[in-house]
CSV table of C-alpha atoms in Angstrom, one decimal:
chain,number,residue,atom,x,y,z
G,886,MET,CA,189.8,215.8,63.9
G,887,THR,CA,192.4,213.0,63.8
G,888,ALA,CA,192.5,210.3,61.1
G,889,ALA,CA,191.2,207.7,63.5
G,890,GLU,CA,188.1,209.6,64.7
G,891,PRO,CA,185.9,208.7,61.6
G,892,ILE,CA,186.8,205.0,62.1
G,893,GLU,CA,186.1,205.1,65.8
G,894,ARG,CA,182.7,206.8,65.2
G,895,ALA,CA,181.7,204.2,62.6
G,896,ILE,CA,182.6,201.4,65.0
G,897,MET,CA,180.6,203.0,67.8
G,898,SER,CA,177.6,203.6,65.6
G,899,ARG,CA,177.5,199.9,64.7
G,900,SER,CA,178.1,198.4,68.1
G,901,THR,CA,176.3,200.6,70.6
G,902,PRO,CA,172.9,202.1,70.6
G,903,PRO,CA,172.9,205.9,70.6
G,904,SER,CA,172.3,207.7,73.9
G,905,THR,CA,169.0,209.6,74.4
G,906,THR,CA,168.9,213.2,73.5
G,907,GLY,CA,167.2,214.6,76.7
G,908,LEU,CA,164.0,214.9,74.6
G,909,ILE,CA,160.8,212.9,74.7
G,910,ASP,CA,158.1,212.3,72.1
G,911,ALA,CA,155.2,214.8,72.5
G,912,ALA,CA,152.6,212.1,71.7
G,913,ASN,CA,153.7,209.0,73.6
G,914,GLY,CA,156.4,210.3,76.0
G,915,ARG,CA,159.0,207.8,74.8
G,916,PRO,CA,162.7,208.9,74.6
G,917,VAL,CA,163.9,210.5,71.4
G,918,ARG,CA,167.1,209.2,70.0
G,919,ARG,CA,169.5,210.2,67.3
G,920,HIS,CA,171.0,208.3,64.3
G,921,ALA,CA,174.7,208.4,64.9
G,922,ASP,CA,175.7,209.2,61.3
G,923,THR,CA,172.9,211.5,60.2
G,924,GLY,CA,171.8,213.2,63.4
G,925,VAL,CA,168.2,212.6,62.5
G,926,HIS,CA,165.9,212.0,65.5
G,927,TYR,CA,163.7,208.9,65.9
G,928,VAL,CA,161.6,207.1,68.5
G,929,ARG,CA,161.9,203.4,69.1
G,930,LYS,CA,158.8,201.2,68.9
G,931,ALA,CA,157.6,200.1,72.3
G,932,GLY,CA,158.2,196.5,73.4
G,933,TRP,CA,154.7,195.0,73.2
G,934,PRO,CA,153.7,196.4,69.7
G,935,HIS,CA,157.1,195.3,68.4
G,936,PHE,CA,156.7,191.8,69.8
G,937,TRP,CA,153.2,191.3,68.3
G,938,GLY,CA,154.4,192.7,65.0
G,939,ARG,CA,157.2,190.1,64.8
G,940,THR,CA,154.8,187.4,66.0
G,941,LEU,CA,152.6,188.2,63.0
G,942,ASP,CA,155.6,188.0,60.7
G,943,ALA,CA,156.4,184.6,62.1
G,944,LEU,CA,152.8,183.4,61.6
G,945,VAL,CA,152.9,184.6,58.0
G,946,VAL,CA,156.0,182.6,57.3
G,947,MET,CA,154.6,179.5,58.9
G,948,VAL,CA,151.3,179.7,57.0
G,949,VAL,CA,152.9,180.3,53.6
G,950,ALA,CA,155.5,177.6,54.2
G,951,GLY,CA,152.9,175.2,55.5
G,952,VAL,CA,150.7,175.7,52.4
G,953,LEU,CA,153.6,175.1,50.1
G,954,MET,CA,154.8,172.0,52.0
G,955,GLY,CA,151.2,170.7,51.8
G,956,ALA,CA,151.0,171.3,48.1
G,957,VAL,CA,154.4,169.6,47.5
G,958,ASN,CA,153.4,166.6,49.7
G,959,ALA,CA,150.1,166.2,47.8
G,960,ALA,CA,151.9,166.3,44.5
G,961,ASN,CA,154.4,163.8,45.8
G,962,GLN,CA,151.7,161.4,46.8
G,963,ASP,CA,150.4,161.5,43.2
G,964,LEU,CA,154.0,161.0,41.9
G,965,ALA,CA,153.6,164.3,40.0
G,966,LEU,CA,157.2,165.4,40.7
G,967,GLY,CA,158.7,162.6,38.6
G,968,ARG,CA,162.2,161.5,39.8
G,969,LEU,CA,161.9,163.8,42.9
G,970,SER,CA,158.8,162.0,44.0
G,971,MET,CA,160.6,158.7,43.7
G,972,ALA,CA,163.5,160.0,45.7
G,973,MET,CA,161.3,161.4,48.4
G,974,PHE,CA,159.4,158.1,48.6
G,975,SER,CA,162.6,156.1,48.9
G,976,SER,CA,164.5,158.3,51.3
G,977,THR,CA,163.3,160.1,54.4
G,978,GLY,CA,166.4,162.3,54.2
G,979,VAL,CA,165.4,163.6,50.7
G,980,TYR,CA,161.9,164.2,51.9
G,981,ALA,CA,163.1,166.2,54.9
G,982,ALA,CA,165.6,168.1,52.8
G,983,VAL,CA,162.8,169.2,50.3
G,984,MET,CA,160.6,170.4,53.2
G,985,ALA,CA,163.5,172.2,54.8
G,986,ALA,CA,164.4,173.9,51.5
G,987,ILE,CA,160.8,175.1,51.2
G,988,TRP,CA,160.9,176.6,54.7
G,989,PHE,CA,164.2,178.4,54.2
G,990,VAL,CA,163.2,179.7,50.7
G,991,VAL,CA,160.0,181.2,52.3
G,992,VAL,CA,162.0,182.7,55.2
G,993,PHE,CA,164.5,184.2,52.9
G,994,ALA,CA,161.9,185.6,50.5
G,995,TYR,CA,159.9,187.2,53.3
G,996,GLY,CA,163.2,188.6,54.7
G,997,MET,CA,163.9,190.2,51.3
G,998,VAL,CA,160.4,191.9,51.3
G,999,TRP,CA,160.9,193.0,54.9
G,1000,GLY,CA,164.4,194.5,54.2
G,1001,SER,CA,163.2,196.4,51.1
G,1002,VAL,CA,159.6,197.6,51.6
G,1003,GLY,CA,158.7,196.3,55.0
G,1004,SER,CA,156.9,193.3,56.4
G,1005,LEU,CA,153.2,192.7,57.2
G,1006,GLY,CA,154.1,193.1,60.9
G,1007,ASP,CA,155.7,196.4,60.2
G,1008,ALA,CA,152.6,197.7,58.4
G,1009,VAL,CA,150.1,196.5,61.0
G,1010,CYS,CA,152.1,197.8,64.0
G,1011,GLY,CA,153.3,201.0,62.4
G,1012,MET,CA,157.1,200.4,62.6
G,1013,ARG,CA,160.1,200.1,60.4
G,1014,SER,CA,163.3,198.1,60.9
G,1015,VAL,CA,166.3,200.4,60.2
G,1016,ARG,CA,170.0,200.7,60.9
G,1017,ILE,CA,170.7,202.6,64.1
G,1018,SER,CA,173.6,204.4,62.4
G,1019,ASN,CA,171.7,206.1,59.5
G,1020,GLY,CA,168.0,205.1,59.6
G,1021,LYS,CA,168.1,203.1,56.4
G,1022,ARG,CA,166.6,199.8,55.7
G,1023,SER,CA,168.8,196.7,55.4
G,1024,GLY,CA,167.9,196.1,51.8
G,1025,ALA,CA,166.5,193.0,50.2
G,1026,TRP,CA,169.7,190.8,50.2
G,1027,LEU,CA,170.7,191.5,53.8
G,1028,GLY,CA,167.1,191.3,54.9
G,1029,GLY,CA,166.8,187.8,53.5
G,1030,TRP,CA,170.0,186.7,55.2
G,1031,ARG,CA,169.0,188.2,58.5
G,1032,ALA,CA,165.7,186.3,58.4
G,1033,PHE,CA,167.5,183.1,57.3
G,1034,CYS,CA,169.9,183.3,60.2
G,1035,TRP,CA,167.1,183.9,62.7
G,1036,SER,CA,165.5,180.6,61.7
G,1037,PHE,CA,168.5,179.0,63.4
G,1038,ALA,CA,168.3,181.1,66.5
G,1039,PRO,CA,165.7,180.1,69.1
G,1040,LEU,CA,167.4,182.6,71.4
G,1041,TYR,CA,165.8,185.4,69.3
G,1042,LEU,CA,162.4,184.5,70.7
G,1043,VAL,CA,163.8,184.9,74.3
G,1044,LEU,CA,165.4,188.2,73.4
G,1045,SER,CA,162.1,189.4,71.8
G,1046,VAL,CA,160.2,188.6,75.0
G,1047,ALA,CA,162.9,190.4,77.0
G,1048,ALA,CA,162.5,193.5,74.8
G,1049,ILE,CA,158.8,193.7,76.0
G,1050,PHE,CA,159.8,194.3,79.6
G,1051,ASN,CA,162.7,196.6,79.1
G,1052,GLY,CA,160.9,198.8,76.6
G,1053,SER,CA,163.4,198.2,73.9
G,1054,GLY,CA,162.5,198.4,70.2
G,1055,GLY,CA,165.7,196.7,69.2
G,1056,ASP,CA,164.9,194.6,66.2
G,1057,SER,CA,167.2,191.7,66.8
G,1058,PHE,CA,170.2,190.5,68.8
G,1059,ASP,CA,172.2,192.5,66.2
G,1060,THR,CA,172.6,195.9,67.9
G,1061,SER,CA,173.1,197.7,64.6
G,1062,PHE,CA,169.3,197.6,63.8
G,1063,THR,CA,166.3,198.9,65.6
G,1064,ALA,CA,162.5,199.2,65.0
G,1065,ILE,CA,161.4,202.9,64.8
G,1066,ASP,CA,157.8,204.0,65.7
G,1067,LEU,CA,156.1,205.4,62.6
G,1068,ARG,CA,153.1,206.4,64.7
G,1069,SER,CA,155.0,208.5,67.2
G,1070,GLY,CA,154.4,212.3,67.4
G,1071,LEU,CA,157.9,212.8,65.9
G,1072,ALA,CA,157.1,210.7,62.9
G,1073,GLN,CA,153.9,212.8,62.4
G,1074,GLY,CA,155.8,216.1,62.4
G,1075,GLN,CA,155.4,217.1,66.1
G,1076,ALA,CA,158.5,218.6,67.7
G,1077,PRO,CA,159.9,216.7,70.6
G,1078,VAL,CA,159.8,218.2,74.1
G,1079,PRO,CA,162.4,218.3,76.9
G,1080,ASP,CA,162.4,215.3,79.2
G,1081,PRO,CA,161.5,216.5,82.7
G,1082,ALA,CA,163.3,213.5,84.3
G,1083,ALA,CA,166.5,214.3,82.4
G,1084,ALA,CA,166.3,217.9,83.3
G,1085,ALA,CA,165.8,217.0,87.0
G,1086,GLN,CA,168.7,214.6,86.9
G,1087,SER,CA,170.9,217.3,85.4
G,1088,THR,CA,169.9,219.8,88.1
G,1089,GLU,CA,170.7,217.2,90.8
G,1090,VAL,CA,174.1,216.5,89.3
G,1091,THR,CA,174.9,220.2,89.2
G,1092,ARG,CA,173.7,220.6,92.8
G,1093,GLN,CA,176.0,217.8,94.0
G,1094,ARG,CA,179.0,219.3,92.3
G,1095,LEU,CA,178.5,222.6,94.1
G,1096,PRO,CA,180.8,223.2,97.1
G,1097,ASN,CA,179.2,222.7,100.5
G,1098,LEU,CA,179.0,226.2,102.0
């Protein structure tokens, strides 16, 4: 092994999804993949359940942020916030800034929960957002920043919808994370089985390489 090989492996594990293993899940028939750094097998969450789980997460954020914004607005109407109430009354910019701050604090806090113990969408849909390289969660701090950045990215919604149709369980436009299926047969202790399609393809490739007699 050369000195450059560990670096090349780390770069590949962060930038490209791992290839399939030639195995499929015994329960749902989805491809079994391997974490690049650890070699542990996993199954990605299917597109539709992943989409609805993240939709539920978005609804939770909107409801919590909406309730807090309503409470702050009510307190502002009663001048209960002191100087802040006066500033919000006198300046539309200050009012908007306060409401935006509430939104981003809720998003960041929810992202911290998601990155550490998992979100409500994860629990309901039986999935977990992990690094493709090693299968670990992002952690609270990075989870908060990921959620914070997504609030600026309407493109994420488009990519989430696209994931439905290509069967991807990718957990964002960041290819270093994916959503694994905690309800797969593999996660429940069932051994994966060989993929008949992969075996047939391998046989066909071998046949084509044989000399024509």
